[in-house]
PDB file of C-alpha atoms in Angstrom:
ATOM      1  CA  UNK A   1       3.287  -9.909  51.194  1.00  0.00           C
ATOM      2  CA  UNK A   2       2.345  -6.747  50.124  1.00  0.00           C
ATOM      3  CA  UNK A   3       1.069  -4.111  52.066  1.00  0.00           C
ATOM      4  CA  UNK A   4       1.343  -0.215  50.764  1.00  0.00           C
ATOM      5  CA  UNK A   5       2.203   3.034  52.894  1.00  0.00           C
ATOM      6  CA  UNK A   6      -1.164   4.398  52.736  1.00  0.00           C
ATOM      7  CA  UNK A   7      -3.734   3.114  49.973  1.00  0.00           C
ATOM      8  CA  UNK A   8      -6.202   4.369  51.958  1.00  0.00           C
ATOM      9  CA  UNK A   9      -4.781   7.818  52.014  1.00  0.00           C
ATOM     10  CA  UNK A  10      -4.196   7.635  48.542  1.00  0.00           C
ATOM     11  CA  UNK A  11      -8.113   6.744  47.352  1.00  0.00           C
ATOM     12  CA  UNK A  12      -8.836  10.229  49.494  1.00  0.00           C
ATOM     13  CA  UNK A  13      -6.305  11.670  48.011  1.00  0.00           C
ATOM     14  CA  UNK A  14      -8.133  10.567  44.422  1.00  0.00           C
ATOM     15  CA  UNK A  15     -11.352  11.784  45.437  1.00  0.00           C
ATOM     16  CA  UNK A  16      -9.953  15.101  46.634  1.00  0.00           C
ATOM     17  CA  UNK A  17     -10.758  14.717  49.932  1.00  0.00           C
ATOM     18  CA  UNK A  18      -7.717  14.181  51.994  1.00  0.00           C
ATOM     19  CA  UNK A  19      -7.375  16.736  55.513  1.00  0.00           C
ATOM     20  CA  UNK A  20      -4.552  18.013  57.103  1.00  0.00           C
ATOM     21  CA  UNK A  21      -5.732  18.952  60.301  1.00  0.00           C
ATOM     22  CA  UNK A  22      -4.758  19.406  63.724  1.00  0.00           C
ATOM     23  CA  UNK A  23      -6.500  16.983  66.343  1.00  0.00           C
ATOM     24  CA  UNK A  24      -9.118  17.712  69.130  1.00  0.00           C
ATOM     25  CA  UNK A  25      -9.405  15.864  72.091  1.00  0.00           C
ATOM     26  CA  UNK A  26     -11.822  13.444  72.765  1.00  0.00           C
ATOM     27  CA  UNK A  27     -12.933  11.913  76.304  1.00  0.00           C
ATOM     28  CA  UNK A  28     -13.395   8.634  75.402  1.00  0.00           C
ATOM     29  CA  UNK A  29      -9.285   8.296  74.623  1.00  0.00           C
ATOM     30  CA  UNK A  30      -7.976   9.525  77.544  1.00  0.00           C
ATOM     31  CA  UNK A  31      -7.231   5.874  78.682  1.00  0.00           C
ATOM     32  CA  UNK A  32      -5.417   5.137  75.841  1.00  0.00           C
ATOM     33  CA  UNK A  33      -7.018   1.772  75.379  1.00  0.00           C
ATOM     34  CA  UNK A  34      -9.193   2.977  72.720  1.00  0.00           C
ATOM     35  CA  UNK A  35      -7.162   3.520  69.245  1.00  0.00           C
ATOM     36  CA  UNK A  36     -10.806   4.024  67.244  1.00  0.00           C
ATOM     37  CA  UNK A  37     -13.866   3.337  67.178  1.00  0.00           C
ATOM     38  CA  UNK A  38     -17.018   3.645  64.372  1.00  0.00           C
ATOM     39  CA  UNK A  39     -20.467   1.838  64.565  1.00  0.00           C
ATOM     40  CA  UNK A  40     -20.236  -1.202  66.524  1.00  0.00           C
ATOM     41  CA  UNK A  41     -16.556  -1.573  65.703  1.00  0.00           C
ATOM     42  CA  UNK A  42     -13.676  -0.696  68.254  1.00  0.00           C
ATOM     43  CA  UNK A  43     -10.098  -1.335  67.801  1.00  0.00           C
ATOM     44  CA  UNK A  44      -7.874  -1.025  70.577  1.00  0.00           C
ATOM     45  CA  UNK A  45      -4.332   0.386  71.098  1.00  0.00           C
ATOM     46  CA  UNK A  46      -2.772  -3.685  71.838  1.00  0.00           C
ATOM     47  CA  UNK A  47      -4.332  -3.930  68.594  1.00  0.00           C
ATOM     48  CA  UNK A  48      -3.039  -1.695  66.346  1.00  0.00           C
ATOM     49  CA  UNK A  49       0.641  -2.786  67.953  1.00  0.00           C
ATOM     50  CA  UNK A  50       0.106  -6.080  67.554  1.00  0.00           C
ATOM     51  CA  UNK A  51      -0.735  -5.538  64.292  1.00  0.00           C
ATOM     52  CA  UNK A  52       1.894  -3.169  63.009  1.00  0.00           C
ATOM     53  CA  UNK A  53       4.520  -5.671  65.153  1.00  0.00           C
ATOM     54  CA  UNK A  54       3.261  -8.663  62.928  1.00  0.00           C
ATOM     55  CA  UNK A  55       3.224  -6.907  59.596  1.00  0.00           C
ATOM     56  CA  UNK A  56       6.545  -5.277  60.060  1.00  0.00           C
ATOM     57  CA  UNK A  57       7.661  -8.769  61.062  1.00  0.00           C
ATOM     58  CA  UNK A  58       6.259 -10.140  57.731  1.00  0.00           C
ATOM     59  CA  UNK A  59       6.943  -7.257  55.740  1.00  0.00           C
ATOM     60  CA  UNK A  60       9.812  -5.125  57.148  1.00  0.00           C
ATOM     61  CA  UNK A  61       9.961  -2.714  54.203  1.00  0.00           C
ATOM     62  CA  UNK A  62       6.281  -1.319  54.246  1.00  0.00           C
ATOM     63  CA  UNK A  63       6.903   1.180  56.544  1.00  0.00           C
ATOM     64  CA  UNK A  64       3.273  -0.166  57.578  1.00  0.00           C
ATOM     65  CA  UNK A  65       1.796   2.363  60.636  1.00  0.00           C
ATOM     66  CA  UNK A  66      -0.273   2.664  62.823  1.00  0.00           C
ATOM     67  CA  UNK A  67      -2.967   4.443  61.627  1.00  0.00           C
ATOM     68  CA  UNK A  68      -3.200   2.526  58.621  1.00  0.00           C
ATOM     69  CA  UNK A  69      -3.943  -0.258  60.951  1.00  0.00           C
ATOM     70  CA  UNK A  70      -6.342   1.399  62.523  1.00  0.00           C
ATOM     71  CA  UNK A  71      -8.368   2.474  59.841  1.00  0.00           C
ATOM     72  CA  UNK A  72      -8.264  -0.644  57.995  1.00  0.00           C
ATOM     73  CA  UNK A  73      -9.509  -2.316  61.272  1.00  0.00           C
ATOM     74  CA  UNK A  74     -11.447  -0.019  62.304  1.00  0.00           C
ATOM     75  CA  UNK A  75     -13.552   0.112  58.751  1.00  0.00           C
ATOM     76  CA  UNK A  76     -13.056  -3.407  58.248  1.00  0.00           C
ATOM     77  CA  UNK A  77     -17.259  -4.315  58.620  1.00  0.00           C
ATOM     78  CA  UNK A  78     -17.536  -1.757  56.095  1.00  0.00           C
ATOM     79  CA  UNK A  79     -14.994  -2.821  53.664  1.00  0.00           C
ATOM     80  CA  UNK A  80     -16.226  -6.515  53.853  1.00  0.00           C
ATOM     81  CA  UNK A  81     -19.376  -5.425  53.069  1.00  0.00           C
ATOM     82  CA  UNK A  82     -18.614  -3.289  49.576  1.00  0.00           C
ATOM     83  CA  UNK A  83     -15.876  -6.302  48.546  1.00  0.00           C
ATOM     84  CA  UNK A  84     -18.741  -8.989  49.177  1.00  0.00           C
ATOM     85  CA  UNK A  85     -20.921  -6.694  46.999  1.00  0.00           C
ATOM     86  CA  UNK A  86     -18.060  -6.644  43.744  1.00  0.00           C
ATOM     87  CA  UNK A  87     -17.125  -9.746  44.052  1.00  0.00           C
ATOM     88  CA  UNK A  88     -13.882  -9.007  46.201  1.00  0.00           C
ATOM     89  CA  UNK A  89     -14.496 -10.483  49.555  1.00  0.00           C
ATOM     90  CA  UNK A  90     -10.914 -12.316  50.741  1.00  0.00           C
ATOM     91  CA  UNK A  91     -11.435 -14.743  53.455  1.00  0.00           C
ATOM     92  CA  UNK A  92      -9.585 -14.566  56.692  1.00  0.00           C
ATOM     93  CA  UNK A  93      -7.871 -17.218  55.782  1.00  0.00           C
ATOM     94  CA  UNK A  94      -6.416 -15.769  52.489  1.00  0.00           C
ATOM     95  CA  UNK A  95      -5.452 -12.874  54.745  1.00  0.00           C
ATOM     96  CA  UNK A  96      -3.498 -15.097  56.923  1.00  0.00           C
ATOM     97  CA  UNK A  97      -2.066 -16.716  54.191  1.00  0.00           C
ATOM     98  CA  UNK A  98      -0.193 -13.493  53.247  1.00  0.00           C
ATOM     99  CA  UNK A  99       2.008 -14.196  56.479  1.00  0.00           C
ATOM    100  CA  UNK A 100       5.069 -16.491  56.328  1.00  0.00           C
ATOM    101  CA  UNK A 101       4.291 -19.892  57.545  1.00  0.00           C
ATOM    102  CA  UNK A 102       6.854 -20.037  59.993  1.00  0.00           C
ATOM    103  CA  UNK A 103       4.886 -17.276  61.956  1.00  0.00           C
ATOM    104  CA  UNK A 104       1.824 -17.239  63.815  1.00  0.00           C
ATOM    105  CA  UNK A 105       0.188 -13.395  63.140  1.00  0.00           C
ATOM    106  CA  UNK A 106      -2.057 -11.866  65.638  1.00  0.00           C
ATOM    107  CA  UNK A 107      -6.097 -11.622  64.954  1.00  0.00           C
ATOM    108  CA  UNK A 108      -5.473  -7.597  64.706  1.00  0.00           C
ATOM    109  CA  UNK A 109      -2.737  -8.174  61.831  1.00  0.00           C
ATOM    110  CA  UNK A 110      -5.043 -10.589  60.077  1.00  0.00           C
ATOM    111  CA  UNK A 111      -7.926  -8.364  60.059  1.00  0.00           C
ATOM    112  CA  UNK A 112      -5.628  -5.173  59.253  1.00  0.00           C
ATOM    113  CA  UNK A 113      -4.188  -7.548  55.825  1.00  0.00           C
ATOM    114  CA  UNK A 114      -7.820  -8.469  55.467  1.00  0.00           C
ATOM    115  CA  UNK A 115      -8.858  -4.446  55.221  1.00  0.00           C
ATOM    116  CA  UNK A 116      -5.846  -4.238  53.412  1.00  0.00           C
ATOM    117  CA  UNK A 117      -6.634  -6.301  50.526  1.00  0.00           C
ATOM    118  CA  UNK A 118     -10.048  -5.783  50.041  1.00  0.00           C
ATOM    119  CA  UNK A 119      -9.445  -2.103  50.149  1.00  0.00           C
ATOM    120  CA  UNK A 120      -6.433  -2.580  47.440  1.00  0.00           C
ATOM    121  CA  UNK A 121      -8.981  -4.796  45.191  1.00  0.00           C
ATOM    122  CA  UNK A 122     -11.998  -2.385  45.724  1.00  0.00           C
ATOM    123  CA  UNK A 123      -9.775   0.604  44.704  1.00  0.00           C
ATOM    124  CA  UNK A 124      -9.220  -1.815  40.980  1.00  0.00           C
ATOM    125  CA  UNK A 125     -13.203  -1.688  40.185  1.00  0.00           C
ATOM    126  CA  UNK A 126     -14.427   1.383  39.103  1.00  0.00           C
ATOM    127  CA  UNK A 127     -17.938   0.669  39.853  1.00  0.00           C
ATOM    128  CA  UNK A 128     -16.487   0.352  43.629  1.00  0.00           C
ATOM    129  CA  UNK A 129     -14.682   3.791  43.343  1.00  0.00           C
ATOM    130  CA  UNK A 130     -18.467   5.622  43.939  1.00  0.00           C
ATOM    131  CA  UNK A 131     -18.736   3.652  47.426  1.00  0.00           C
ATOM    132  CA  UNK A 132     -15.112   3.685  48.290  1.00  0.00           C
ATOM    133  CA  UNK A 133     -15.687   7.607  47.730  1.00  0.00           C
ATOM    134  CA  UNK A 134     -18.883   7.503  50.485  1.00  0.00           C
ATOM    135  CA  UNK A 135     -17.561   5.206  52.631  1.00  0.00           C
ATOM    136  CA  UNK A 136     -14.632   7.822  53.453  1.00  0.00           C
ATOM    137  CA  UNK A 137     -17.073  10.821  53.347  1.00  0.00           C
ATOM    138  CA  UNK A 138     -19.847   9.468  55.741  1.00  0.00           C
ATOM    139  CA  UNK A 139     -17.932   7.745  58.587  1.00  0.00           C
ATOM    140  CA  UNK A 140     -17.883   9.286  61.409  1.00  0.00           C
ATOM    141  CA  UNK A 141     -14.790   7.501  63.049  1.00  0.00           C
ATOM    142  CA  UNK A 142     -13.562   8.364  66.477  1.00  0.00           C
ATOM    143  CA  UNK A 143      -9.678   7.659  66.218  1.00  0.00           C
ATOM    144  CA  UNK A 144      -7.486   8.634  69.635  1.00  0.00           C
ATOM    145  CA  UNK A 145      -5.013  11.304  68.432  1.00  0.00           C
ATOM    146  CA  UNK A 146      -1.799   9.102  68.771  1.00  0.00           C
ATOM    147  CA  UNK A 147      -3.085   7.585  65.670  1.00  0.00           C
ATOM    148  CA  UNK A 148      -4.013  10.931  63.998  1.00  0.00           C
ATOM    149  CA  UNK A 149      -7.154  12.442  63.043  1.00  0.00           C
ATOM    150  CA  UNK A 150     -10.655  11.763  61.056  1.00  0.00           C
ATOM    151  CA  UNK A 151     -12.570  14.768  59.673  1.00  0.00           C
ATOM    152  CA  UNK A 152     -15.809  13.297  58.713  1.00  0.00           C
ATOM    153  CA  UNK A 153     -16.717  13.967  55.112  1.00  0.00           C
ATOM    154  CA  UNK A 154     -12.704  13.909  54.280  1.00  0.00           C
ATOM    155  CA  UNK A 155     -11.147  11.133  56.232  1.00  0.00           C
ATOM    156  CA  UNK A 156      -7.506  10.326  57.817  1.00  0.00           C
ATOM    157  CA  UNK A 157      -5.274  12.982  58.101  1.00  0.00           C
ATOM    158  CA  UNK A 158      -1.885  12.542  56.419  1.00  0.00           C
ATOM    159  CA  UNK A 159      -0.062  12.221  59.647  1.00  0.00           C
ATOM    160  CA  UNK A 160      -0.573  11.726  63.371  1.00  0.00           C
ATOM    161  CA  UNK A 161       0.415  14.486  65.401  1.00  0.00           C
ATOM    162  CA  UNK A 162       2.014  15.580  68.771  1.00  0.00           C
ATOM    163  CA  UNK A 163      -0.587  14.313  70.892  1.00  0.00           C
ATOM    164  CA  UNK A 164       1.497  14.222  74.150  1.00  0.00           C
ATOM    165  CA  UNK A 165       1.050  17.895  75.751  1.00  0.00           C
ATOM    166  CA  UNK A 166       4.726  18.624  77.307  1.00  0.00           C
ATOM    167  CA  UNK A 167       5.001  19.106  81.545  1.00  0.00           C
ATOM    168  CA  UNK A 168       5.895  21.798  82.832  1.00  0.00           C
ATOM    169  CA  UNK A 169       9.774  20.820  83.272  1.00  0.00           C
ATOM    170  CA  UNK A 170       9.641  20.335  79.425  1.00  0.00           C
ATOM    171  CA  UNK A 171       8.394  23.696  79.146  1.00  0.00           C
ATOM    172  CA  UNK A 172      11.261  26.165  78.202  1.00  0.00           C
ATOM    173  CA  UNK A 173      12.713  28.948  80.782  1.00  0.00           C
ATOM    174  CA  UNK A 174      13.781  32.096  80.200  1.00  0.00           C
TER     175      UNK A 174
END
């Protein structure tokens, strides 16, 4: 099974539009259920563990994370759409199918290797590279800092960051 560090990173990257910013807050996070959310599509923190659990299971040299899981979830409608449109749909069972038989992979780690794929198969059509391109410029995902941050019009951030604030008998004295 195959599943890269970032591909999705690395299309932004290719269309120049990769952030490194710091994160905001948002309300709708602050139970930590939510890991993202974007149109009618939430993913939720179990989720994204479950899924980089599973993949890491089946794949324990990816270095697979969790906010690639969250963004190929996440976007997963969207990606299923353009890959139906070139010709590069996978099924969910093909997805599964990428998963040694001997285990049984969550839903979340099926859909994550289904985003996966058709992302990775997208990114080898160049008349795909256009809507790749908009599909990373016009969402508007909501993504709970843990996971790192999305700047609409440029997409993930490279890396999550500290999104814990220290207490006060963290803080230093002196």
């Amino acid at each position: 099974m195959k599943f890269t560090r970032r591909p999705l990173a690395a299309a932004t990257v290719l269309a120049g539009t990769l952030a490194l910013t710091g994160c905001g807050s948002n309300s709708v996070f602050n139970d930590g259920g939510v890991a993202a959310s974007y149109k009618d599509t939430t993913v939720t923190t179990t989720e994204v563990s479950d899924a980089v659990a599973d993949i890491a299971k089946a794949a324990p040299d990816s270095q697979f994370d969790g906010q690639s899981a969250v963004v190929y979830m996440v976007l997963g409608p969207e990606l299923d759409k353009l890959a139906q449109k070139y010709g590069k749909a996978v099924s969910t069972q093909q997805a599964r199918a990428l998963f040694p038989k001997n285990m049984t992979p969550s839903d979340a780690a099926v859909r994550t290797a289904k985003g996966s794929l058709e992302f990775t198969s997208l990114r080898g059509v160049e008349a795909a590279q256009t809507d790749l391109i908009n599909l990373i410029q016009k969402s508007d995902v909501k993504m709970n800092p843990r996971y790192g941050t999305w700047v609409k019009g440029k997409g993930p951030a490279a890396e999550p960051v500290n999104w814990i604030a220290p207490s006060a008998a963290d803080a230093p004295t002196g």
